[in-house]
Every structure is written in structure tokens, then in C-alpha cells.
Amino acid sequence: MNLKPLILQSGADRRLRGGHLWIYSNEVDNKATPLKGFEPGEQVIVQDARGKALGIASVNPNTLICGRLLSRDLRHPLDRSLLVHRFNVAKSLREQCFDQPCYRVIFGDADGLPGLVVDRFYDIFVVQISTAGMEAALEQILDALNKVFQPQAIVLRNDGKMRATEGLETYIEVVQGEVPELAPLNENGVNLVAPVLTGQKTGWFYDHRENRARMQTLVKGKRVLDLFSYVGGWGAQALAAGASEVVCVDASVTALEVAAENARLNDGETRFRGLQGDAFDLCKALVADKERFDVVVVDPPAFIAKRKDIRNGERAYARINNLAMRLLNKDGILISASCSMHLAKDRLVDILRANSRELDRNAQIFAQGYQGADHPIHPAIPETEYLKAYFLRVLPSN
């Protein structure tokens, strides 16, 4: 490939040399290599201010993050060969960590493929592309997936919010094989299903796998409340682990229907109850009805999508955790999670502390959880470390 250069301003190469993959538009020497001279998704050779090559990146001249490093070896642009190599490297980690072929195969930057996410449900693969660079390589991505994994079916869930920022159209398309309405998966030894064509993101959230495994050890014979339950990732696994009753709360009727199916698959239909509506409102109603639970799971969507949302988002985390604590039995267990990268771990701890004290109770954190091994963390990119979960008992103050 005959690639054009993208020249950085003096000193702007420091972060890339430290391992980061992103280039911001204000770091480019726009006089030497004007960004408007590149097409979205085009691959370029990144050079420092002295002309030394740093690697190959994809470019989008219309976005704040205008470049994403794909390879530090000029002999290897993003093509089928490099994709096959990266897929094999990613596959080896997952096969080392998991005994079932159900996991996130590719986690963007952390697997050296910024803008690409691939989730695996046995032989059904769900692909999400969020950058112009990866969209330009779509055919090679599909070829490489077939070379490395031989999937039975592939669906493109290219309907994420980031695509609009990149100037990409949104669409959902089955490009290979047949995809059922509910795809089977296994997590922590529990058989489940996910709505990969119509559900949130890829249809399932594998990132809490290890936290759900810990939860399973705590719920036998217990009454469990699963807030923001989606399709019952927590609730169905609680039923499989012997919970006496699970109440799943979600705003989506269809999500709760899938949660009910996941309960049925685990012989838990008689111990399952779905409540449709706003989690805050339903929690207030449960408090008013003097309902109590032994375990409450708080796993909301990201209340803090951007830095400007931090203040309001922290208030939302405080409100829902306060309500959850009100619903706990004496010595009850709260599992409080956040997928907001902008919510620092110590702030979530502080929110839990403050709300337990407001209720004249003592919080005792006995375990911490993180994202699973199929969501590896890139040590130079803090954004790849986003998930946190705290397991705590909420005790009487005396």
C-alpha cells in the first residue's frame, strides 16, 4: 500500500510512544498535512515532527480523535493478514480463560483493533464497528473471522451511537448464515439466551461474568432483586444458583420476556417475577410496600456518558443505591456496579458510604469486581478500564 504521511506537531508523539493508540486533531501539523486532505477511514503513515515514522493509523478528518494507530510496523497495514494475526492472538487469550466458546472475542483498542467489537455465542458472531477505519476494512474483517473461527452465522450490529460521530450510517444486517431471535450462550455454567438482533449493544453483556460467578455463591435460598435487569444476566444465574425468589426490574417489556425465558431454562419460572417500569419509581413503590430482599443487584446503564454528566450521574448513582439499601433485609448484601468510565472507583465507594450513613447503617465492603478477561485493559488507555462492582453487607449501626 502506498500510504500518505500524517505529520504530528512537535511533542505530540509522546503519548503514542508511551503505548497509546489515539491521535487528536489538534496534535496534527495541519500546515504540512492538512486533515481535510484525507478521506474518512484512510490509512496513513504517522510521522513525528522530525519525519520519523511511528506506525500506520486510520484517519477520520471530521472527528476529535482523528487517528487511531493500527500497527507500529510499516510492513503491516490493516488488511486480512493483520486481522487474522490479531484474531488468533485474541482467540488464544479467550481459550486460555474460558471453557465455553461464549465471550467477547475482540475488545477494540485492548486487542489492537480500535473501533471493532466482536462477541461470540458459540458459532454465532456479532460484530460492531464504530470507526470509519474499521468500516473501510469490513470485507477483510469478515474474511478473517471465517479464516480463524469458521462461524456458522455473522450479524452486523452497526447501530451504536459512535457511528454518527464518525459519519457512518447505522444498520443491522445478517451477512452470513441464519441468526435465531434468541442466540444460546453459556456463562458460569448456566445456559442462557440473548436477543442478538434486537437487544442492547450485541445482545448480551459478558463483562460482568466474573462478578456474576461471585454472586452465585451468595444467593442460595435468598430473595434477590435484580435492578436494571435487562434479560436477566444476574437474575437467571441467581435462580440457577438456588435463589428462593428473583424479582427482575427493567423498563423494557421485551427484555423481561427474555429474562423470563432465561428463568425457565434454569427451572426457575415459578421463582421468577418481572416488574416492568422505571427502576427508581418501582423501588420507591417496593419501599412503600415494605418489601425486603436478602440480595439487591444494582447494575444500571452508564449514568455518566460524558464528563459533563458527572455531577448528575453521581446523583443518580446515589439515589438508586440509597433505594436499594432501603430494600435490604438486616445484614443484606448489596452488589453495586457501574459501567461509567467517568465514575472513579473511589467516588462510587464514597457514594455507598454516604448513603449507608444517611440510613444510619454501616457498609462493609467484602469484595471488589472488575471486567472479565475477555475485556482486557490496555495499560495506556484508561478508557478501557471502565467496569467496577462492589459487594457489601449493609449492617445495622449498633
mmCIF file of C-alpha atoms in Angstrom:
data_model
loop_
_atom_site.group_PDB
_atom_site.id
_atom_site.type_symbol
_atom_site.label_atom_id
_atom_site.label_comp_id
_atom_site.label_asym_id
_atom_site.label_seq_id
_atom_site.Cartn_x
_atom_site.Cartn_y
_atom_site.Cartn_z
ATOM 1 C CA MET A 1 0.000 0.000 0.000
ATOM 2 C CA ASN A 2 1.249 3.444 -0.921
ATOM 3 C CA LEU A 3 0.194 5.450 2.133
ATOM 4 C CA LYS A 4 0.313 9.211 2.603
ATOM 5 C CA PRO A 5 2.046 10.682 5.659
ATOM 6 C CA LEU A 6 0.257 12.278 8.608
ATOM 7 C CA ILE A 7 2.714 14.547 10.396
ATOM 8 C CA LEU A 8 2.327 15.409 14.073
ATOM 9 C CA GLN A 9 3.276 18.613 15.807
ATOM 10 C CA SER A 10 6.405 18.740 17.920
ATOM 11 C CA GLY A 11 5.944 16.727 21.128
ATOM 12 C CA ALA A 12 2.645 15.217 20.025
ATOM 13 C CA ASP A 13 4.272 11.825 19.545
ATOM 14 C CA ARG A 14 4.930 11.319 23.271
ATOM 15 C CA ARG A 15 1.633 9.575 24.053
ATOM 16 C CA LEU A 16 1.919 7.242 21.044
ATOM 17 C CA ARG A 17 5.454 6.266 22.020
ATOM 18 C CA GLY A 18 4.122 5.506 25.512
ATOM 19 C CA GLY A 19 1.722 2.926 24.074
ATOM 20 C CA HIS A 20 -1.449 4.924 23.383
ATOM 21 C CA LEU A 21 -3.265 4.495 20.076
ATOM 22 C CA TRP A 22 -5.175 7.755 19.649
ATOM 23 C CA ILE A 23 -4.288 10.942 17.776
ATOM 24 C CA TYR A 24 -6.273 14.121 18.449
ATOM 25 C CA SER A 25 -6.952 16.631 15.678
ATOM 26 C CA ASN A 26 -5.043 19.419 17.487
ATOM 27 C CA GLU A 27 -1.916 17.231 17.503
ATOM 28 C CA VAL A 28 -1.635 17.140 13.707
ATOM 29 C CA ASP A 29 0.588 19.551 11.789
ATOM 30 C CA ASN A 30 -2.225 20.870 9.618
ATOM 31 C CA LYS A 31 0.108 23.023 7.525
ATOM 32 C CA ALA A 32 2.293 20.102 6.499
ATOM 33 C CA THR A 33 -0.512 17.533 6.206
ATOM 34 C CA PRO A 34 -3.968 19.163 6.286
ATOM 35 C CA LEU A 35 -6.573 16.819 7.733
ATOM 36 C CA LYS A 36 -9.067 17.842 5.065
ATOM 37 C CA GLY A 37 -6.782 16.146 2.551
ATOM 38 C CA PHE A 38 -7.676 12.689 3.893
ATOM 39 C CA GLU A 39 -10.754 10.523 3.396
ATOM 40 C CA PRO A 40 -12.580 9.038 6.404
ATOM 41 C CA GLY A 41 -11.158 5.567 7.024
ATOM 42 C CA GLU A 42 -7.992 6.136 5.001
ATOM 43 C CA GLN A 43 -4.800 4.539 6.303
ATOM 44 C CA VAL A 44 -1.741 6.760 6.711
ATOM 45 C CA ILE A 45 1.853 6.609 7.934
ATOM 46 C CA VAL A 46 2.090 8.615 11.156
ATOM 47 C CA GLN A 47 5.291 10.658 11.446
ATOM 48 C CA ASP A 48 6.668 12.769 14.264
ATOM 49 C CA ALA A 49 7.706 16.381 13.665
ATOM 50 C CA ARG A 50 11.171 15.236 12.541
ATOM 51 C CA GLY A 51 9.757 12.850 9.961
ATOM 52 C CA LYS A 52 10.345 9.604 11.876
ATOM 53 C CA ALA A 53 7.630 7.035 11.201
ATOM 54 C CA LEU A 54 5.656 5.870 14.238
ATOM 55 C CA GLY A 55 3.323 3.412 12.558
ATOM 56 C CA ILE A 56 0.163 3.103 10.488
ATOM 57 C CA ALA A 57 -3.134 4.660 11.557
ATOM 58 C CA SER A 58 -6.624 5.053 10.175
ATOM 59 C CA VAL A 59 -7.825 8.648 9.852
ATOM 60 C CA ASN A 60 -11.119 10.442 10.142
ATOM 61 C CA PRO A 61 -10.600 14.167 9.489
ATOM 62 C CA ASN A 62 -14.060 15.016 10.878
ATOM 63 C CA THR A 63 -13.652 13.754 14.457
ATOM 64 C CA LEU A 64 -11.827 14.927 17.576
ATOM 65 C CA ILE A 65 -9.927 11.626 17.741
ATOM 66 C CA CYS A 66 -8.794 11.910 14.148
ATOM 67 C CA GLY A 67 -6.360 8.992 14.088
ATOM 68 C CA ARG A 68 -6.156 5.512 15.598
ATOM 69 C CA LEU A 69 -2.912 3.584 15.435
ATOM 70 C CA LEU A 70 -3.362 0.173 13.835
ATOM 71 C CA SER A 71 0.203 -1.081 13.503
ATOM 72 C CA ARG A 72 3.666 0.036 14.597
ATOM 73 C CA ASP A 73 5.247 -1.976 11.770
ATOM 74 C CA LEU A 74 5.117 -0.236 8.395
ATOM 75 C CA ARG A 75 5.128 -3.620 6.692
ATOM 76 C CA HIS A 76 1.749 -4.478 8.176
ATOM 77 C CA PRO A 77 -1.172 -2.179 7.365
ATOM 78 C CA LEU A 78 -4.670 -3.197 8.408
ATOM 79 C CA ASP A 79 -5.513 -5.963 5.955
ATOM 80 C CA ARG A 80 -6.749 -9.546 6.048
ATOM 81 C CA SER A 81 -3.333 -10.839 7.088
ATOM 82 C CA LEU A 82 -3.012 -8.493 10.088
ATOM 83 C CA LEU A 83 -6.617 -9.162 11.099
ATOM 84 C CA VAL A 84 -6.051 -12.930 11.026
ATOM 85 C CA HIS A 85 -2.998 -12.450 13.250
ATOM 86 C CA ARG A 86 -4.830 -10.198 15.742
ATOM 87 C CA PHE A 87 -7.831 -12.542 15.821
ATOM 88 C CA ASN A 88 -5.575 -15.508 16.585
ATOM 89 C CA VAL A 89 -3.841 -13.586 19.381
ATOM 90 C CA ALA A 90 -7.213 -12.585 20.859
ATOM 91 C CA LYS A 91 -8.573 -16.117 20.496
ATOM 92 C CA SER A 92 -5.639 -17.604 22.403
ATOM 93 C CA LEU A 93 -6.384 -15.423 25.452
ATOM 94 C CA ARG A 94 -10.074 -16.340 25.493
ATOM 95 C CA GLU A 95 -9.425 -20.051 25.057
ATOM 96 C CA GLN A 96 -6.943 -19.895 27.919
ATOM 97 C CA CYS A 97 -9.535 -18.264 30.211
ATOM 98 C CA PHE A 98 -12.858 -19.859 29.245
ATOM 99 C CA ASP A 99 -14.039 -23.414 28.699
ATOM 100 C CA GLN A 100 -17.041 -22.459 26.557
ATOM 101 C CA PRO A 101 -16.885 -20.510 23.246
ATOM 102 C CA CYS A 102 -19.096 -17.712 24.563
ATOM 103 C CA TYR A 103 -17.228 -14.455 25.164
ATOM 104 C CA ARG A 104 -16.124 -11.143 23.725
ATOM 105 C CA VAL A 105 -13.634 -12.118 21.030
ATOM 106 C CA ILE A 106 -12.404 -8.600 20.231
ATOM 107 C CA PHE A 107 -12.457 -5.645 22.612
ATOM 108 C CA GLY A 108 -11.370 -2.739 20.413
ATOM 109 C CA ASP A 109 -8.209 -0.906 21.436
ATOM 110 C CA ALA A 110 -7.255 -3.526 24.027
ATOM 111 C CA ASP A 111 -6.976 -6.151 21.281
ATOM 112 C CA GLY A 112 -5.146 -3.806 18.898
ATOM 113 C CA LEU A 113 -8.228 -3.182 16.747
ATOM 114 C CA PRO A 114 -9.680 0.224 17.687
ATOM 115 C CA GLY A 115 -13.304 0.583 16.679
ATOM 116 C CA LEU A 116 -14.055 -3.144 16.465
ATOM 117 C CA VAL A 117 -16.021 -5.286 18.915
ATOM 118 C CA VAL A 118 -16.914 -8.922 18.282
ATOM 119 C CA ASP A 119 -18.986 -11.077 20.636
ATOM 120 C CA ARG A 120 -19.236 -14.837 20.247
ATOM 121 C CA PHE A 121 -22.257 -17.011 21.022
ATOM 122 C CA TYR A 122 -20.902 -20.466 20.180
ATOM 123 C CA ASP A 123 -20.868 -20.319 16.337
ATOM 124 C CA ILE A 124 -22.863 -17.078 16.043
ATOM 125 C CA PHE A 125 -20.695 -13.949 15.870
ATOM 126 C CA VAL A 126 -21.970 -10.416 16.463
ATOM 127 C CA VAL A 127 -19.802 -7.649 15.014
ATOM 128 C CA GLN A 128 -19.955 -3.969 15.984
ATOM 129 C CA ILE A 129 -17.945 -1.363 14.105
ATOM 130 C CA SER A 130 -17.720 2.192 15.450
ATOM 131 C CA THR A 131 -14.978 3.862 13.360
ATOM 132 C CA ALA A 132 -14.557 4.764 9.690
ATOM 133 C CA GLY A 133 -11.248 2.873 9.625
ATOM 134 C CA MET A 134 -12.861 -0.412 10.605
ATOM 135 C CA GLU A 135 -15.857 0.172 8.329
ATOM 136 C CA ALA A 136 -13.436 0.513 5.404
ATOM 137 C CA ALA A 137 -11.977 -2.897 6.315
ATOM 138 C CA LEU A 138 -15.336 -4.666 6.707
ATOM 139 C CA GLU A 139 -14.799 -7.244 3.954
ATOM 140 C CA GLN A 140 -11.358 -8.154 5.290
ATOM 141 C CA ILE A 141 -12.819 -8.432 8.822
ATOM 142 C CA LEU A 142 -15.434 -10.925 7.615
ATOM 143 C CA ASP A 143 -12.825 -12.901 5.654
ATOM 144 C CA ALA A 144 -10.511 -13.030 8.682
ATOM 145 C CA LEU A 145 -13.336 -14.138 11.002
ATOM 146 C CA ASN A 146 -14.119 -17.006 8.639
ATOM 147 C CA LYS A 147 -10.451 -17.958 8.382
ATOM 148 C CA VAL A 148 -9.862 -18.045 12.165
ATOM 149 C CA PHE A 149 -13.234 -19.115 13.612
ATOM 150 C CA GLN A 150 -15.357 -20.602 10.776
ATOM 151 C CA PRO A 151 -18.561 -19.095 12.224
ATOM 152 C CA GLN A 152 -21.925 -20.518 11.279
ATOM 153 C CA ALA A 153 -23.514 -17.064 11.242
ATOM 154 C CA ILE A 154 -22.404 -13.423 11.414
ATOM 155 C CA VAL A 155 -24.597 -10.415 12.206
ATOM 156 C CA LEU A 156 -23.513 -6.794 11.959
ATOM 157 C CA ARG A 157 -24.964 -4.751 14.847
ATOM 158 C CA ASN A 158 -23.757 -1.466 13.431
ATOM 159 C CA ASP A 159 -26.286 0.684 15.260
ATOM 160 C CA GLY A 160 -24.124 2.207 18.017
ATOM 161 C CA LYS A 161 -24.117 5.906 18.907
ATOM 162 C CA MET A 162 -20.469 6.438 17.950
ATOM 163 C CA ARG A 163 -21.160 5.748 14.291
ATOM 164 C CA ALA A 164 -22.974 9.057 13.871
ATOM 165 C CA THR A 165 -19.911 10.877 15.231
ATOM 166 C CA GLU A 166 -17.789 9.079 12.638
ATOM 167 C CA GLY A 167 -20.217 9.978 9.838
ATOM 168 C CA LEU A 168 -21.357 6.378 9.397
ATOM 169 C CA GLU A 169 -24.863 5.103 8.739
ATOM 170 C CA THR A 170 -26.477 2.765 11.257
ATOM 171 C CA TYR A 171 -27.776 -0.631 10.238
ATOM 172 C CA ILE A 172 -28.311 -4.200 11.414
ATOM 173 C CA GLU A 173 -27.615 -6.941 8.893
ATOM 174 C CA VAL A 174 -27.176 -10.695 8.906
ATOM 175 C CA VAL A 175 -24.313 -11.176 6.443
ATOM 176 C CA GLN A 176 -23.794 -14.918 6.849
ATOM 177 C CA GLY A 177 -25.921 -17.885 7.861
ATOM 178 C CA GLU A 178 -29.119 -17.737 9.877
ATOM 179 C CA VAL A 179 -29.386 -15.950 13.215
ATOM 180 C CA PRO A 180 -32.163 -17.026 15.610
ATOM 181 C CA GLU A 181 -34.195 -14.486 17.542
ATOM 182 C CA LEU A 182 -32.545 -15.758 20.730
ATOM 183 C CA ALA A 183 -28.952 -16.979 20.476
ATOM 184 C CA PRO A 184 -27.806 -19.585 23.013
ATOM 185 C CA LEU A 185 -24.845 -18.963 25.311
ATOM 186 C CA ASN A 186 -23.308 -20.361 28.451
ATOM 187 C CA GLU A 187 -21.954 -18.208 31.256
ATOM 188 C CA ASN A 188 -20.581 -19.595 34.513
ATOM 189 C CA GLY A 189 -22.056 -22.989 33.701
ATOM 190 C CA VAL A 190 -25.550 -21.549 33.185
ATOM 191 C CA ASN A 191 -27.396 -21.970 29.861
ATOM 192 C CA LEU A 192 -28.956 -18.721 28.683
ATOM 193 C CA VAL A 193 -30.202 -16.930 25.566
ATOM 194 C CA ALA A 194 -29.596 -13.425 24.193
ATOM 195 C CA PRO A 195 -31.549 -11.305 21.674
ATOM 196 C CA VAL A 196 -28.578 -10.606 19.395
ATOM 197 C CA LEU A 197 -30.678 -8.995 16.635
ATOM 198 C CA THR A 198 -32.860 -6.712 18.738
ATOM 199 C CA GLY A 199 -31.277 -6.372 22.186
ATOM 200 C CA GLN A 200 -28.959 -3.769 23.625
ATOM 201 C CA LYS A 201 -25.466 -3.500 22.078
ATOM 202 C CA THR A 202 -24.601 -7.043 20.900
ATOM 203 C CA GLY A 203 -27.496 -8.583 22.844
ATOM 204 C CA TRP A 204 -25.513 -9.610 25.942
ATOM 205 C CA PHE A 205 -23.077 -8.077 28.446
ATOM 206 C CA TYR A 206 -20.257 -10.544 29.015
ATOM 207 C CA ASP A 207 -18.212 -8.062 31.054
ATOM 208 C CA HIS A 208 -19.825 -8.945 34.415
ATOM 209 C CA ARG A 209 -19.203 -12.695 34.032
ATOM 210 C CA GLU A 210 -16.784 -12.990 36.977
ATOM 211 C CA ASN A 211 -18.926 -10.762 39.202
ATOM 212 C CA ARG A 212 -21.966 -12.906 38.467
ATOM 213 C CA ALA A 213 -19.942 -16.003 39.351
ATOM 214 C CA ARG A 214 -19.204 -14.479 42.756
ATOM 215 C CA MET A 215 -22.868 -13.539 43.128
ATOM 216 C CA GLN A 216 -23.842 -17.173 42.595
ATOM 217 C CA THR A 217 -22.012 -18.144 45.792
ATOM 218 C CA LEU A 218 -24.116 -15.694 47.843
ATOM 219 C CA VAL A 219 -27.725 -16.329 46.827
ATOM 220 C CA LYS A 220 -28.743 -19.885 47.686
ATOM 221 C CA GLY A 221 -32.079 -19.781 49.498
ATOM 222 C CA LYS A 222 -32.118 -15.974 49.280
ATOM 223 C CA ARG A 223 -34.640 -13.488 47.912
ATOM 224 C CA VAL A 224 -32.942 -11.450 45.171
ATOM 225 C CA LEU A 225 -33.829 -8.135 43.498
ATOM 226 C CA ASP A 226 -32.161 -7.521 40.119
ATOM 227 C CA LEU A 227 -32.450 -3.840 39.157
ATOM 228 C CA PHE A 228 -31.940 -2.771 35.521
ATOM 229 C CA SER A 229 -32.048 -6.499 34.861
ATOM 230 C CA TYR A 230 -32.180 -6.346 31.036
ATOM 231 C CA VAL A 231 -32.578 -10.036 30.029
ATOM 232 C CA GLY A 232 -31.747 -11.423 33.472
ATOM 233 C CA GLY A 233 -27.992 -11.885 33.279
ATOM 234 C CA TRP A 234 -27.783 -11.631 37.057
ATOM 235 C CA GLY A 235 -31.263 -12.848 37.937
ATOM 236 C CA ALA A 236 -31.253 -16.049 35.892
ATOM 237 C CA GLN A 237 -27.848 -17.005 37.270
ATOM 238 C CA ALA A 238 -29.150 -16.359 40.786
ATOM 239 C CA LEU A 239 -32.011 -18.755 40.072
ATOM 240 C CA ALA A 240 -29.582 -21.353 38.721
ATOM 241 C CA ALA A 241 -27.601 -20.978 41.974
ATOM 242 C CA GLY A 242 -30.659 -21.725 44.102
ATOM 243 C CA ALA A 243 -32.204 -18.351 44.962
ATOM 244 C CA SER A 244 -35.625 -18.776 46.542
ATOM 245 C CA GLU A 245 -37.086 -15.909 44.501
ATOM 246 C CA VAL A 246 -35.776 -13.401 41.945
ATOM 247 C CA VAL A 247 -37.534 -10.163 41.038
ATOM 248 C CA CYS A 248 -36.206 -8.582 37.827
ATOM 249 C CA VAL A 249 -36.884 -4.888 37.206
ATOM 250 C CA ASP A 250 -36.452 -3.332 33.773
ATOM 251 C CA ALA A 251 -38.014 -0.622 31.634
ATOM 252 C CA SER A 252 -38.340 -2.959 28.629
ATOM 253 C CA VAL A 253 -41.185 -5.447 28.330
ATOM 254 C CA THR A 254 -39.314 -7.442 25.688
ATOM 255 C CA ALA A 255 -36.180 -7.624 27.841
ATOM 256 C CA LEU A 256 -38.246 -9.017 30.721
ATOM 257 C CA GLU A 257 -39.799 -11.584 28.382
ATOM 258 C CA VAL A 258 -36.301 -12.831 27.570
ATOM 259 C CA ALA A 259 -35.448 -12.746 31.291
ATOM 260 C CA ALA A 260 -38.465 -14.969 31.910
ATOM 261 C CA GLU A 261 -37.217 -17.373 29.229
ATOM 262 C CA ASN A 262 -33.786 -17.434 30.892
ATOM 263 C CA ALA A 263 -35.521 -18.223 34.180
ATOM 264 C CA ARG A 264 -37.430 -21.079 32.504
ATOM 265 C CA LEU A 265 -34.225 -22.502 31.024
ATOM 266 C CA ASN A 266 -32.907 -22.802 34.574
ATOM 267 C CA ASP A 267 -36.041 -24.332 36.119
ATOM 268 C CA GLY A 268 -36.790 -21.032 37.807
ATOM 269 C CA GLU A 269 -40.063 -19.881 36.244
ATOM 270 C CA THR A 270 -42.015 -20.395 39.482
ATOM 271 C CA ARG A 271 -39.386 -18.408 41.422
ATOM 272 C CA PHE A 272 -39.200 -15.541 38.908
ATOM 273 C CA ARG A 273 -41.144 -12.295 38.809
ATOM 274 C CA GLY A 274 -40.682 -9.467 36.300
ATOM 275 C CA LEU A 275 -41.584 -5.860 37.078
ATOM 276 C CA GLN A 276 -41.703 -3.507 34.110
ATOM 277 C CA GLY A 277 -41.121 0.208 34.632
ATOM 278 C CA ASP A 278 -38.707 2.847 35.830
ATOM 279 C CA ALA A 279 -36.335 1.339 38.411
ATOM 280 C CA PHE A 280 -36.410 4.427 40.632
ATOM 281 C CA ASP A 281 -40.202 4.532 40.711
ATOM 282 C CA LEU A 282 -40.556 0.804 41.271
ATOM 283 C CA CYS A 283 -38.013 0.871 44.096
ATOM 284 C CA LYS A 284 -39.980 3.637 45.803
ATOM 285 C CA ALA A 285 -43.137 1.523 45.469
ATOM 286 C CA LEU A 286 -41.369 -1.555 46.882
ATOM 287 C CA VAL A 287 -40.099 0.519 49.816
ATOM 288 C CA ALA A 288 -43.634 1.816 50.436
ATOM 289 C CA ASP A 289 -44.928 -1.777 50.375
ATOM 290 C CA LYS A 290 -42.268 -2.726 52.953
ATOM 291 C CA GLU A 291 -40.749 -5.314 50.594
ATOM 292 C CA ARG A 292 -37.351 -6.639 51.674
ATOM 293 C CA PHE A 293 -34.668 -8.666 49.915
ATOM 294 C CA ASP A 294 -31.596 -10.570 51.024
ATOM 295 C CA VAL A 295 -29.557 -9.522 47.962
ATOM 296 C CA VAL A 296 -30.038 -6.487 45.728
ATOM 297 C CA VAL A 297 -28.116 -6.076 42.457
ATOM 298 C CA VAL A 298 -27.704 -2.531 41.124
ATOM 299 C CA ASP A 299 -26.246 -2.708 37.609
ATOM 300 C CA PRO A 300 -27.558 0.358 35.768
ATOM 301 C CA PRO A 301 -26.688 1.660 32.311
ATOM 302 C CA ALA A 302 -23.988 4.319 32.225
ATOM 303 C CA PHE A 303 -25.418 7.306 34.096
ATOM 304 C CA ILE A 304 -22.262 9.238 33.128
ATOM 305 C CA ALA A 305 -21.715 9.049 29.375
ATOM 306 C CA LYS A 306 -19.508 12.178 29.216
ATOM 307 C CA ARG A 307 -17.514 14.279 31.658
ATOM 308 C CA LYS A 308 -20.215 16.938 31.666
ATOM 309 C CA ASP A 309 -22.620 14.333 33.076
ATOM 310 C CA ILE A 310 -20.544 13.547 36.182
ATOM 311 C CA ARG A 311 -22.496 15.649 38.682
ATOM 312 C CA ASN A 312 -25.965 14.497 37.627
ATOM 313 C CA GLY A 313 -24.724 10.958 37.130
ATOM 314 C CA GLU A 314 -23.294 10.741 40.639
ATOM 315 C CA ARG A 315 -26.640 11.921 41.992
ATOM 316 C CA ALA A 316 -28.381 9.125 40.077
ATOM 317 C CA TYR A 317 -25.970 6.518 41.475
ATOM 318 C CA ALA A 318 -26.580 7.902 44.961
ATOM 319 C CA ARG A 319 -30.380 7.786 44.592
ATOM 320 C CA ILE A 320 -30.570 4.223 43.270
ATOM 321 C CA ASN A 321 -28.100 2.851 45.832
ATOM 322 C CA ASN A 322 -29.980 4.608 48.633
ATOM 323 C CA LEU A 323 -33.221 2.992 47.497
ATOM 324 C CA ALA A 324 -31.516 -0.383 47.158
ATOM 325 C CA MET A 325 -30.222 -0.171 50.729
ATOM 326 C CA ARG A 326 -33.730 0.631 51.972
ATOM 327 C CA LEU A 327 -34.906 -2.616 50.396
ATOM 328 C CA LEU A 328 -32.318 -4.825 52.100
ATOM 329 C CA ASN A 329 -33.024 -7.108 54.999
ATOM 330 C CA LYS A 330 -30.860 -6.794 58.098
ATOM 331 C CA ASP A 331 -27.313 -7.866 57.134
ATOM 332 C CA GLY A 332 -28.407 -7.885 53.475
ATOM 333 C CA ILE A 333 -25.956 -7.894 50.572
ATOM 334 C CA LEU A 334 -25.783 -5.090 48.017
ATOM 335 C CA ILE A 335 -23.961 -5.674 44.730
ATOM 336 C CA SER A 336 -23.407 -2.195 43.323
ATOM 337 C CA ALA A 337 -21.908 -1.816 39.857
ATOM 338 C CA SER A 338 -21.096 0.932 37.388
ATOM 339 C CA CYS A 339 -20.075 0.781 33.743
ATOM 340 C CA SER A 340 -19.411 4.546 33.641
ATOM 341 C CA MET A 341 -15.742 5.061 32.884
ATOM 342 C CA HIS A 342 -16.033 8.629 34.219
ATOM 343 C CA LEU A 343 -17.164 7.425 37.659
ATOM 344 C CA ALA A 344 -13.982 6.836 39.639
ATOM 345 C CA LYS A 345 -13.856 3.785 41.896
ATOM 346 C CA ASP A 346 -13.277 5.900 45.000
ATOM 347 C CA ARG A 347 -16.305 8.057 44.157
ATOM 348 C CA LEU A 348 -18.561 5.003 43.981
ATOM 349 C CA VAL A 349 -17.181 3.854 47.343
ATOM 350 C CA ASP A 350 -17.874 7.303 48.767
ATOM 351 C CA ILE A 351 -21.428 7.237 47.401
ATOM 352 C CA LEU A 352 -22.025 3.863 49.058
ATOM 353 C CA ARG A 353 -20.526 5.054 52.347
ATOM 354 C CA ALA A 354 -22.516 8.299 52.407
ATOM 355 C CA ASN A 355 -25.836 6.616 51.661
ATOM 356 C CA SER A 356 -25.367 3.868 54.217
ATOM 357 C CA ARG A 357 -24.688 6.517 56.867
ATOM 358 C CA GLU A 358 -27.685 8.565 55.754
ATOM 359 C CA LEU A 359 -29.773 5.493 56.586
ATOM 360 C CA ASP A 360 -27.915 5.046 59.889
ATOM 361 C CA ARG A 361 -26.376 1.801 58.655
ATOM 362 C CA ASN A 362 -22.798 0.615 58.242
ATOM 363 C CA ALA A 363 -21.482 -0.591 54.901
ATOM 364 C CA GLN A 364 -18.918 -3.376 54.898
ATOM 365 C CA ILE A 365 -17.254 -3.994 51.514
ATOM 366 C CA PHE A 366 -16.080 -7.608 51.355
ATOM 367 C CA ALA A 367 -15.233 -7.969 47.654
ATOM 368 C CA GLN A 368 -14.498 -5.918 44.564
ATOM 369 C CA GLY A 369 -15.204 -6.906 40.988
ATOM 370 C CA TYR A 370 -13.908 -5.863 37.606
ATOM 371 C CA GLN A 371 -14.484 -6.620 33.941
ATOM 372 C CA GLY A 372 -13.662 -10.154 32.810
ATOM 373 C CA ALA A 373 -10.660 -11.425 30.889
ATOM 374 C CA ASP A 374 -12.449 -11.063 27.554
ATOM 375 C CA HIS A 375 -12.480 -7.300 28.203
ATOM 376 C CA PRO A 376 -8.722 -6.816 28.697
ATOM 377 C CA ILE A 377 -7.372 -3.449 29.781
ATOM 378 C CA HIS A 378 -4.934 -1.531 27.580
ATOM 379 C CA PRO A 379 -2.416 -0.142 30.106
ATOM 380 C CA ALA A 380 -2.005 3.130 28.178
ATOM 381 C CA ILE A 381 -5.743 3.740 27.637
ATOM 382 C CA PRO A 382 -7.685 4.346 30.887
ATOM 383 C CA GLU A 383 -10.969 4.270 28.960
ATOM 384 C CA THR A 384 -10.589 0.500 28.520
ATOM 385 C CA GLU A 385 -10.861 0.059 32.305
ATOM 386 C CA TYR A 386 -14.451 1.049 32.912
ATOM 387 C CA LEU A 387 -16.302 -1.600 34.924
ATOM 388 C CA LYS A 388 -16.388 -1.744 38.701
ATOM 389 C CA ALA A 389 -18.517 -3.657 41.187
ATOM 390 C CA TYR A 390 -18.629 -3.675 44.973
ATOM 391 C CA PHE A 391 -20.049 -6.434 47.132
ATOM 392 C CA LEU A 392 -21.058 -5.138 50.540
ATOM 393 C CA ARG A 393 -23.116 -6.021 53.561
ATOM 394 C CA VAL A 394 -25.307 -3.229 54.866
ATOM 395 C CA LEU A 395 -25.391 -3.673 58.631
ATOM 396 C CA PRO A 396 -27.348 -2.068 61.467
ATOM 397 C CA SER A 397 -25.340 0.726 63.073
ATOM 398 C CA ASN A 398 -25.489 -0.771 66.598
#
